[in-house]
Short mmCIF file of C-alpha atoms in Angstrom, two decimals:
data_model
loop_
_atom_site.label_atom_id
_atom_site.label_comp_id
_atom_site.label_asym_id
_atom_site.label_seq_id
_atom_site.Cartn_x
_atom_site.Cartn_y
_atom_site.Cartn_z
CA MET A 19 0.00 0.00 0.00
CA LYS A 20 2.86 2.33 0.89
CA ASN A 21 4.50 1.67 -2.51
CA ILE A 22 1.21 2.36 -4.29
CA PHE A 23 0.89 5.67 -2.40
CA ILE A 24 4.45 6.68 -3.32
CA SER A 25 3.84 5.76 -6.98
CA LEU A 26 0.64 7.79 -7.04
CA PHE A 27 2.42 10.73 -5.38
CA ILE A 28 5.26 10.62 -7.93
CA ALA A 29 2.82 10.30 -10.81
CA PHE A 30 0.81 13.26 -9.48
CA GLY A 31 3.98 15.32 -9.15
CA ILE A 32 5.10 14.53 -12.66
CA THR A 33 1.63 15.30 -14.00
CA SER A 34 1.66 18.62 -12.15
CA ILE A 35 5.02 19.58 -13.65
CA LEU A 36 4.06 18.57 -17.17
CA GLY A 37 0.66 20.16 -16.77
CA SER A 38 2.03 23.50 -15.63
CA CYS A 39 1.63 24.84 -19.14
CA ALA A 40 -2.14 24.36 -18.78
CA GLN A 41 -2.24 26.13 -15.39
CA ASN A 42 -0.02 29.08 -16.34
CA LYS A 43 -0.96 30.78 -19.56
CA VAL A 44 -0.18 34.35 -20.44
CA ASP A 45 -2.24 36.59 -22.70
CA LEU A 46 0.33 37.84 -25.21
CA ALA A 47 -1.85 40.78 -26.17
CA ASP A 48 -1.27 42.11 -22.65
CA VAL A 49 2.51 41.73 -22.29
CA THR A 50 5.58 43.89 -22.50
CA ILE A 51 8.60 42.30 -24.17
CA VAL A 52 11.76 42.83 -22.13
CA TYR A 53 15.42 42.29 -22.98
CA ASP A 54 18.83 43.48 -21.78
CA ALA A 55 20.26 46.29 -23.91
CA SER A 56 23.76 44.84 -23.44
CA ASP A 57 22.72 41.49 -24.92
CA ASP A 58 23.42 40.51 -28.53
CA LYS A 59 21.84 42.62 -31.29
CA LEU A 60 19.86 39.62 -32.51
CA VAL A 61 18.03 39.55 -29.16
CA ALA A 62 16.88 43.14 -29.74
CA GLN A 63 15.75 42.19 -33.22
CA MET A 64 13.81 39.20 -31.88
CA ALA A 65 12.02 41.43 -29.36
CA VAL A 66 10.78 43.60 -32.22
CA THR A 67 9.93 40.58 -34.39
CA LEU A 68 7.93 38.92 -31.62
CA ALA A 69 6.01 42.17 -31.13
CA ASP A 70 5.30 42.15 -34.87
CA ASP A 71 3.99 38.57 -34.73
CA ILE A 72 1.77 39.20 -31.69
CA GLU A 73 0.32 42.22 -33.47
CA ARG A 74 -0.35 40.11 -36.57
CA VAL A 75 -2.45 37.75 -34.47
CA SER A 76 -4.13 40.05 -31.94
CA GLY A 77 -4.14 43.46 -33.58
CA VAL A 78 -2.44 44.82 -30.45
CA ARG A 79 1.25 45.67 -30.50
CA PRO A 80 3.11 44.88 -27.24
CA GLY A 81 5.54 47.36 -25.80
CA VAL A 82 9.25 46.59 -25.97
CA SER A 83 11.49 47.61 -23.09
CA THR A 84 15.08 47.26 -21.93
CA ASP A 85 14.00 47.95 -18.33
CA PRO A 86 12.15 45.61 -15.95
CA VAL A 87 8.39 46.14 -15.94
CA GLU A 88 5.44 45.46 -13.66
CA GLY A 89 2.77 43.14 -14.95
CA PRO A 90 2.71 40.48 -17.68
CA SER A 91 5.90 40.17 -19.71
CA VAL A 92 7.88 38.06 -22.13
CA VAL A 93 11.54 38.24 -21.15
CA LEU A 94 14.25 37.37 -23.69
CA GLY A 95 17.95 36.76 -23.09
CA THR A 96 21.03 34.68 -23.75
CA VAL A 97 23.10 32.76 -21.24
CA GLY A 98 25.98 34.75 -19.77
CA LYS A 99 24.97 38.02 -21.48
CA SER A 100 21.57 38.90 -20.09
CA SER A 101 20.84 40.25 -16.62
CA VAL A 102 17.06 39.99 -17.01
CA VAL A 103 16.71 36.20 -17.33
CA ALA A 104 17.41 33.53 -14.74
CA PRO A 105 20.69 31.58 -15.09
CA LYS A 106 20.32 28.33 -17.05
CA LYS A 107 23.33 26.16 -16.34
CA GLU A 108 21.82 23.39 -18.44
CA LEU A 109 22.20 25.63 -21.50
CA GLU A 110 25.80 26.67 -20.90
CA GLY A 111 28.15 25.58 -23.66
CA LYS A 112 25.36 24.25 -25.87
CA TRP A 113 24.93 25.11 -29.55
CA GLU A 114 21.72 26.91 -30.57
CA SER A 115 19.54 25.57 -27.75
CA PHE A 116 16.81 27.32 -25.78
CA ALA A 117 14.49 27.03 -22.80
CA ILE A 118 11.00 28.45 -22.34
CA THR A 119 9.48 28.74 -18.86
CA THR A 120 6.08 30.15 -17.97
CA GLY A 121 4.90 31.59 -14.65
CA ALA A 122 1.67 33.28 -13.65
CA ASP A 123 2.32 36.43 -15.65
CA ARG A 124 5.79 35.92 -17.13
CA ILE A 125 7.23 33.93 -20.02
CA GLU A 126 10.98 33.64 -20.14
CA VAL A 127 12.89 32.59 -23.26
CA VAL A 128 16.57 31.88 -22.76
CA GLY A 129 19.00 30.95 -25.53
CA SER A 130 22.37 29.28 -25.17
CA ASP A 131 23.37 31.74 -27.90
CA PRO A 132 21.50 34.36 -29.97
CA ARG A 133 20.26 31.93 -32.63
CA GLY A 134 19.00 29.58 -29.93
CA LEU A 135 17.06 32.51 -28.48
CA ALA A 136 15.60 33.27 -31.92
CA TYR A 137 14.44 29.67 -32.36
CA GLY A 138 12.68 29.88 -28.99
CA VAL A 139 10.93 33.11 -29.96
CA PHE A 140 9.70 31.62 -33.22
CA ARG A 141 8.38 28.57 -31.39
CA ILE A 142 6.02 30.98 -29.62
CA SER A 143 5.13 32.72 -32.89
CA GLU A 144 4.18 29.48 -34.59
CA ALA A 145 2.20 28.31 -31.54
CA ILE A 146 -0.06 31.39 -31.72
CA GLY A 147 -0.69 30.95 -35.44
CA VAL A 148 2.08 32.69 -37.38
CA SER A 149 3.33 30.21 -39.96
CA PRO A 150 7.02 30.40 -40.89
CA TRP A 151 5.65 30.95 -44.40
CA TYR A 152 3.23 33.75 -43.49
CA TRP A 153 5.14 36.16 -45.76
CA TRP A 154 6.78 34.00 -48.44
CA ALA A 155 3.65 31.95 -49.14
CA ASP A 156 0.99 34.47 -48.02
CA VAL A 157 -0.34 32.14 -45.31
CA PRO A 158 -3.21 33.97 -43.55
CA VAL A 159 -2.83 34.68 -39.82
CA GLU A 160 -6.09 33.95 -38.01
CA HIS A 161 -7.17 36.78 -35.70
CA ASP A 162 -7.20 36.05 -31.98
CA PRO A 163 -7.71 39.08 -29.69
CA SER A 164 -6.17 37.22 -26.71
CA PRO A 165 -3.53 34.74 -27.91
CA MET A 166 -2.66 32.61 -24.86
CA TYR A 167 0.70 30.91 -24.45
CA GLY A 168 2.02 28.76 -21.64
CA GLU A 169 4.78 26.18 -21.93
CA ASN A 170 7.81 24.83 -20.13
CA TYR A 171 10.17 23.52 -22.78
CA MET A 172 13.86 22.68 -23.04
CA SER A 173 15.19 22.14 -26.55
CA GLU A 174 17.90 19.71 -27.52
CA GLU A 175 20.89 20.80 -29.59
CA PRO A 176 20.41 20.56 -33.36
CA SER A 177 21.51 17.25 -34.81
CA VAL A 178 23.34 18.94 -37.72
CA LYS A 179 25.50 21.91 -36.76
CA TYR A 180 25.23 24.04 -39.93
CA ARG A 181 21.85 23.86 -41.70
CA GLY A 182 21.27 26.05 -44.70
CA LEU A 183 19.83 27.12 -48.03
CA PHE A 184 21.41 27.83 -51.40
CA ILE A 185 19.63 30.34 -53.65
CA ASN A 186 20.44 29.14 -57.17
CA ASP A 187 19.30 29.47 -60.78
CA GLU A 188 17.97 32.80 -59.64
CA ASP A 189 17.71 34.24 -63.17
CA TRP A 190 14.07 33.23 -63.54
CA GLY A 191 12.36 34.26 -60.33
CA ILE A 192 13.97 35.75 -57.25
CA LEU A 193 16.43 38.01 -59.07
CA PRO A 194 13.90 39.88 -61.26
CA TRP A 195 11.44 39.88 -58.34
CA SER A 196 14.14 41.57 -56.23
CA GLY A 197 14.52 44.31 -58.84
CA GLY A 198 17.69 42.91 -60.39
CA VAL A 199 19.78 42.96 -57.20
CA ILE A 200 19.43 40.51 -54.31
CA GLY A 201 20.20 43.11 -51.67
CA PRO A 202 19.65 43.56 -47.94
CA GLU A 203 15.86 43.93 -48.15
CA THR A 204 15.50 40.59 -49.92
CA ASN A 205 18.10 38.95 -47.72
CA GLU A 206 16.37 40.16 -44.56
CA ARG A 207 13.26 38.27 -45.65
CA ILE A 208 15.35 35.19 -46.43
CA PHE A 209 17.24 35.34 -43.13
CA GLN A 210 14.08 35.72 -41.07
CA LEU A 211 12.54 32.72 -42.85
CA MET A 212 15.71 30.75 -42.12
CA LEU A 213 15.54 31.51 -38.40
CA ARG A 214 11.84 30.61 -38.32
CA LEU A 215 12.86 27.24 -39.81
CA ARG A 216 15.89 26.92 -37.45
CA ALA A 217 18.54 27.34 -40.15
CA ASN A 218 21.82 29.23 -39.77
CA TYR A 219 23.87 28.94 -42.98
CA TYR A 220 23.40 30.63 -46.37
CA TRP A 221 24.91 30.25 -49.82
CA PRO A 222 23.95 33.37 -51.81
CA ALA A 223 22.95 33.36 -55.47
CA MET A 224 25.97 33.12 -57.78
CA HIS A 225 25.02 33.21 -61.48
CA GLU A 226 26.73 35.71 -63.79
CA VAL A 227 23.57 37.82 -63.83
CA SER A 228 23.78 38.40 -60.08
CA GLN A 229 25.85 41.02 -58.33
CA PRO A 230 27.94 39.08 -55.77
CA PHE A 231 26.73 39.10 -52.17
CA PHE A 232 29.69 40.89 -50.56
CA THR A 233 29.79 43.62 -53.22
CA ILE A 234 26.26 44.82 -52.35
CA PRO A 235 26.15 47.44 -49.57
CA GLY A 236 24.19 46.25 -46.55
CA ASN A 237 24.26 42.50 -47.26
CA ARG A 238 27.01 41.54 -44.85
CA GLU A 239 25.53 43.79 -42.16
CA MET A 240 22.15 42.10 -42.61
CA ALA A 241 23.75 38.67 -42.19
CA HIS A 242 25.39 39.87 -38.98
CA LYS A 243 22.11 41.32 -37.74
CA TYR A 244 20.39 37.94 -38.06
CA GLY A 245 23.36 35.83 -36.97
CA ILE A 246 23.61 33.97 -40.28
CA TYR A 247 26.79 32.23 -41.44
CA ILE A 248 27.65 33.05 -45.05
CA GLY A 249 29.22 30.42 -47.27
CA GLY A 250 29.56 29.64 -50.93
CA SER A 251 29.04 26.79 -53.35
CA HIS A 252 31.66 24.30 -54.54
CA CYS A 253 33.00 26.76 -57.14
CA GLU A 254 33.11 29.84 -54.87
CA PRO A 255 36.26 29.63 -52.74
CA MET A 256 37.29 32.01 -49.98
CA ALA A 257 34.01 33.97 -49.81
CA THR A 258 34.28 35.06 -53.45
CA SER A 259 31.88 34.53 -56.34
CA PRO A 260 34.17 34.27 -59.39
CA ALA A 261 31.42 33.75 -61.99
CA LYS A 262 30.65 37.48 -61.85
CA GLU A 263 33.25 38.90 -59.51
CA TRP A 264 36.36 37.94 -61.49
CA GLU A 265 35.34 40.25 -64.33
CA MET A 266 34.81 43.03 -61.79
CA ARG A 267 38.21 42.92 -60.08
CA GLY A 268 40.22 39.94 -61.34
CA VAL A 269 43.38 40.40 -63.44
CA GLY A 270 44.09 38.11 -66.39
CA ASP A 271 42.66 34.60 -66.52
CA TYR A 272 41.14 32.76 -63.57
CA ASN A 273 43.84 30.15 -64.01
CA TYR A 274 45.89 28.73 -61.15
CA VAL A 275 48.40 27.15 -63.51
CA THR A 276 49.44 30.35 -65.32
CA ASN A 277 48.11 33.17 -63.12
CA SER A 278 48.18 31.97 -59.51
CA GLU A 279 49.41 35.24 -57.98
CA ALA A 280 46.49 37.21 -59.40
CA VAL A 281 44.06 34.54 -58.23
CA LYS A 282 45.57 34.57 -54.72
CA ASN A 283 45.32 38.37 -54.63
CA PHE A 284 41.67 38.07 -55.63
CA TRP A 285 41.03 35.78 -52.65
CA GLN A 286 43.20 37.78 -50.25
CA GLU A 287 41.35 41.03 -50.90
CA ARG A 288 38.09 39.40 -49.84
CA LEU A 289 39.62 37.83 -46.73
CA GLU A 290 40.86 41.23 -45.58
CA GLU A 291 37.39 42.68 -46.12
CA VAL A 292 35.31 40.04 -44.28
CA LYS A 293 37.66 38.42 -41.75
CA GLY A 294 35.43 39.46 -38.84
CA GLN A 295 32.26 38.00 -40.41
CA ASP A 296 30.68 34.66 -39.50
CA ILE A 297 31.73 32.65 -42.56
CA VAL A 298 32.14 29.01 -43.46
CA TYR A 299 34.96 29.25 -46.00
CA THR A 300 34.72 27.01 -49.04
CA ILE A 301 38.19 25.86 -50.08
CA GLY A 302 39.39 24.30 -53.33
CA MET A 303 38.85 25.63 -56.83
CA ARG A 304 36.96 25.02 -60.06
CA GLY A 305 36.72 27.09 -63.22
CA LEU A 306 34.51 30.12 -63.71
CA HIS A 307 30.83 29.33 -63.21
CA ASP A 308 31.08 25.69 -62.29
CA GLY A 309 33.43 24.62 -65.07
CA SER A 310 36.44 22.38 -64.73
CA MET A 311 39.63 23.96 -63.33
CA GLN A 312 41.25 26.04 -66.08
CA GLY A 313 44.75 25.23 -67.31
CA THR A 314 44.66 21.55 -66.40
CA LYS A 315 44.32 18.74 -68.90
CA THR A 316 45.15 15.48 -67.16
CA LYS A 317 43.92 14.07 -63.88
CA GLU A 318 47.47 14.39 -62.56
CA ASP A 319 47.46 18.11 -63.42
CA LYS A 320 44.11 18.60 -61.72
CA LEU A 321 45.31 16.83 -58.58
CA ARG A 322 48.60 18.77 -58.44
CA TYR A 323 47.15 22.25 -58.87
CA LEU A 324 44.06 21.69 -56.76
CA GLN A 325 46.32 20.48 -53.94
CA GLN A 326 48.49 23.59 -54.34
CA ALA A 327 45.42 25.86 -54.26
CA ILE A 328 44.16 24.25 -51.03
CA ASP A 329 47.58 24.52 -49.38
CA ASP A 330 47.83 28.20 -50.35
CA GLN A 331 44.29 28.93 -49.15
CA ARG A 332 45.03 27.38 -45.77
CA GLU A 333 48.07 29.60 -45.33
CA MET A 334 46.00 32.66 -46.26
CA LEU A 335 43.33 31.76 -43.70
CA ARG A 336 46.00 31.20 -41.07
CA SER A 337 47.71 34.53 -41.68
CA THR A 338 44.56 36.63 -42.17
CA VAL A 339 41.60 35.13 -40.29
CA ASN A 340 43.00 33.09 -37.39
CA VAL A 341 46.46 31.71 -36.66
CA ASP A 342 44.62 28.65 -35.33
CA VAL A 343 43.37 27.78 -38.80
CA ALA A 344 41.70 24.59 -37.56
CA SER A 345 39.21 26.76 -35.63
CA VAL A 346 38.06 28.52 -38.82
CA PRO A 347 34.96 26.76 -40.27
CA GLN A 348 35.88 25.37 -43.70
CA VAL A 349 34.30 23.03 -46.21
CA PHE A 350 35.52 21.19 -49.31
CA VAL A 351 32.90 20.03 -51.81
CA PRO A 352 33.95 17.16 -54.13
CA TYR A 353 31.25 17.88 -56.72
CA LYS A 354 31.22 16.42 -60.26
CA GLU A 355 34.78 15.68 -61.51
CA VAL A 356 36.29 16.94 -58.23
CA LEU A 357 35.10 13.71 -56.57
CA ASP A 358 37.39 11.76 -58.91
CA ILE A 359 40.29 14.11 -58.08
CA TYR A 360 39.64 13.61 -54.36
CA ARG A 361 39.67 9.84 -54.83
CA SER A 362 42.98 10.13 -56.69
CA GLY A 363 44.76 11.13 -53.50
CA LEU A 364 43.90 14.76 -52.73
CA GLN A 365 44.94 15.64 -49.16
CA VAL A 366 42.21 17.67 -47.47
CA PRO A 367 43.17 18.82 -43.93
CA ASP A 368 41.44 16.83 -41.21
CA ASP A 369 39.63 19.83 -39.69
CA VAL A 370 37.91 20.68 -43.01
CA THR A 371 34.37 19.37 -43.51
CA LEU A 372 33.98 17.08 -46.52
CA MET A 373 30.65 17.92 -48.14
CA TRP A 374 29.21 15.11 -50.25
CA THR A 375 26.59 15.69 -52.92
CA ASP A 376 23.63 14.01 -54.49
CA ASP A 377 23.50 13.34 -58.23
CA ASN A 378 21.29 16.44 -58.71
CA TYR A 379 18.22 14.20 -58.58
CA GLY A 380 18.26 13.17 -54.93
CA TYR A 381 20.53 10.11 -54.79
CA ILE A 382 23.63 10.69 -52.67
CA ARG A 383 26.78 9.80 -54.62
CA HIS A 384 29.11 9.03 -51.74
CA PHE A 385 28.73 8.15 -48.07
CA PRO A 386 31.78 8.61 -45.82
CA ASP A 387 33.82 5.52 -45.09
CA SER A 388 35.09 4.66 -41.61
CA MET A 389 38.15 6.94 -41.92
CA GLU A 390 36.14 9.87 -43.28
CA GLN A 391 33.64 9.49 -40.44
CA MET A 392 36.48 10.03 -37.95
CA ARG A 393 37.56 13.39 -39.40
CA ALA A 394 37.64 16.31 -36.95
CA GLY A 395 35.85 18.49 -39.52
CA GLY A 396 33.12 15.94 -40.01
CA ASN A 397 31.01 15.42 -43.10
CA GLY A 398 28.41 17.51 -44.89
CA LEU A 399 25.75 17.19 -47.56
CA TYR A 400 24.82 19.36 -50.54
CA TYR A 401 21.37 18.30 -51.76
CA HIS A 402 19.00 19.44 -54.53
CA VAL A 403 15.25 19.98 -54.70
CA SER A 404 15.75 22.33 -57.66
CA TYR A 405 18.16 21.88 -60.55
CA TRP A 406 19.10 23.50 -63.84
CA GLY A 407 21.25 21.28 -66.03
CA ARG A 408 21.55 18.19 -68.15
CA PRO A 409 19.79 15.91 -68.73
CA HIS A 410 16.61 17.36 -67.14
CA ASP A 411 15.80 20.59 -65.34
CA TYR A 412 13.24 20.91 -62.59
CA LEU A 413 12.83 24.54 -61.60
CA TRP A 414 9.29 25.80 -61.86
CA LEU A 415 7.37 23.59 -59.43
CA GLY A 416 8.30 21.59 -56.33
CA THR A 417 8.28 18.27 -58.14
CA PHE A 418 10.99 16.56 -56.11
CA SER A 419 9.78 13.54 -54.12
CA PRO A 420 9.64 14.23 -50.37
CA PHE A 421 9.66 10.48 -49.78
CA LEU A 422 12.96 10.03 -51.59
CA MET A 423 14.38 12.81 -49.43
CA ARG A 424 13.02 11.07 -46.34
CA GLN A 425 14.82 7.88 -47.35
CA GLN A 426 18.15 9.50 -48.26
CA LEU A 427 18.61 12.05 -45.46
CA PRO A 428 18.18 9.72 -42.47
CA GLU A 429 20.61 7.33 -44.14
CA ALA A 430 23.07 10.19 -44.59
CA TYR A 431 22.76 11.10 -40.92
CA GLN A 432 23.07 7.50 -39.78
CA ARG A 433 26.24 7.11 -41.85
CA GLY A 434 27.96 10.09 -40.29
CA ILE A 435 26.94 13.14 -42.39
CA ARG A 436 26.16 15.42 -39.46
CA GLN A 437 28.25 18.60 -39.61
CA MET A 438 26.66 20.55 -42.43
CA TRP A 439 23.57 20.21 -44.66
CA VAL A 440 22.79 22.66 -47.49
CA LEU A 441 19.74 22.50 -49.74
CA ASN A 442 19.63 23.94 -53.27
CA VAL A 443 16.20 25.59 -53.24
CA GLY A 444 16.27 27.58 -56.47
CA ASP A 445 13.94 30.57 -55.95
CA ILE A 446 12.48 29.31 -52.61
CA LYS A 447 8.81 29.69 -53.50
CA PRO A 448 8.26 26.42 -55.43
CA ALA A 449 9.72 24.31 -52.62
CA GLU A 450 8.15 25.42 -49.33
CA TYR A 451 7.32 21.99 -47.90
CA LEU A 452 10.56 20.42 -49.12
CA ILE A 453 12.60 23.20 -47.51
CA GLU A 454 10.81 22.88 -44.19
CA ASP A 455 11.04 19.09 -44.13
CA PHE A 456 14.75 19.18 -44.98
CA LEU A 457 15.49 21.64 -42.19
CA ASN A 458 13.32 19.71 -39.72
CA MET A 459 15.34 16.59 -40.46
CA ALA A 460 18.57 18.56 -40.05
CA TRP A 461 17.35 19.75 -36.65
CA LYS A 462 16.03 16.40 -35.41
CA GLY A 463 18.38 13.91 -37.04
CA LEU A 464 16.91 10.55 -36.11
CA ARG A 465 14.96 11.93 -33.13
CA GLY A 466 11.21 11.68 -33.12
CA ARG A 467 10.64 11.16 -36.82
CA THR A 468 7.10 10.24 -37.78
CA ASP A 469 5.52 8.90 -40.93
CA GLY A 470 5.98 11.34 -43.80
CA ARG A 471 2.27 11.36 -44.59
CA GLN A 472 1.47 12.55 -41.07
CA GLU A 473 3.93 15.44 -41.29
CA LEU A 474 2.78 16.41 -44.77
CA LEU A 475 -0.84 16.45 -43.54
CA ALA A 476 0.16 18.57 -40.52
CA PHE A 477 1.87 21.04 -42.86
CA PHE A 478 -1.26 21.29 -45.01
CA LYS A 479 -3.46 21.80 -41.94
CA ARG A 480 -1.28 24.64 -40.71
CA GLU A 481 -1.12 26.39 -44.08
CA PHE A 482 -4.60 25.69 -45.54
CA GLY A 483 -6.80 24.76 -42.59
CA GLU A 484 -8.39 21.47 -41.55
CA GLU A 485 -11.00 21.22 -44.30
CA LEU A 486 -8.72 21.85 -47.28
CA ALA A 487 -5.90 19.74 -45.82
#
């Protein structure tokens, strides 16, 4: 009898803890949003964004304050930087994690870092009816004059460290829509969508028709504002975009065999400009706009000069960005013929992420072997749900099979591809569900996956309502 009583007492206690979200709910139309002015700039931005979202739902805009307030509040802060949130030792040292706690008239969102804080804020936004796609896909926000929220939640760390999008084949849609320049206004919309979907890593558009990301005033500042890492595709080394940028400031041919000093100067100028930015540096080299490396004819030539380019790039990163070059995020992408060069004996430093690719149609070409799985830099994946090229394009509609993606990505994760996932999304708008599902899998890994039909139905219910779903 005593054991039964203890079991019932424990069960009641657990139920009370888990049920606290039902007992403590806060009317978000009646709150002030509070943050510490000395906290990261992204926290200030999230305070404003949460106020925007609450206003979208309720029609009432909450106040935003950097001073403590009386009455209902939502308090935002990051561990070790904020004086207005309670310490959260369980978040210390974690990557992009967050905790939400709710009291009688106070909701507290604490991030292990600024992006973790942002993900916590957007969990609240989605819970009160603001879809991550409210702007990009015109998803209506249902009016609720008193949106109630109450939850105690501790997130896990993301399963994949860098999770991102690649805007590509932009000629047809997003570039003309942006007015011919993908500048800070467009990128702000992209970066906010990425944070709503718990992404952190961006490869900007890179066709010849596009002005390169770092040459457009305001772009790098916008990335910093939203805490987004900037990278580049397999043919865009050292934060440059040679397809267009070489003609703007390059000298001679983009040829490492005959003109290596000019090419190195081209890279070095960019490193000096952006060395304080959050960047994942792509290393290696291909020809202009995704062609084979210029000046090389045999596989031996390609191996020799690609190895020299990587060695030179490493020295440039060491001397310009950080003397501890292994601490600088870097990725090497053995795409197309570069995979054969890699297999011929290319020596990629152990701290560099090896990013494997699909065949442009969803089938991953290479999974890391036991030695590659042990690399300090880990393994990454570059995957397509939009493609322009031979033998078949698919650009205009989201025709890629979500079920193929759901078969390939868990296998990739299980076989050690866990450091970096990037999705080629074309112009974004044709691929909403595919983008969200990809980033959900990057966040969860193998945790809590359900049947794809259930998640697709849940997506439709959120975006179109119960009846149409």
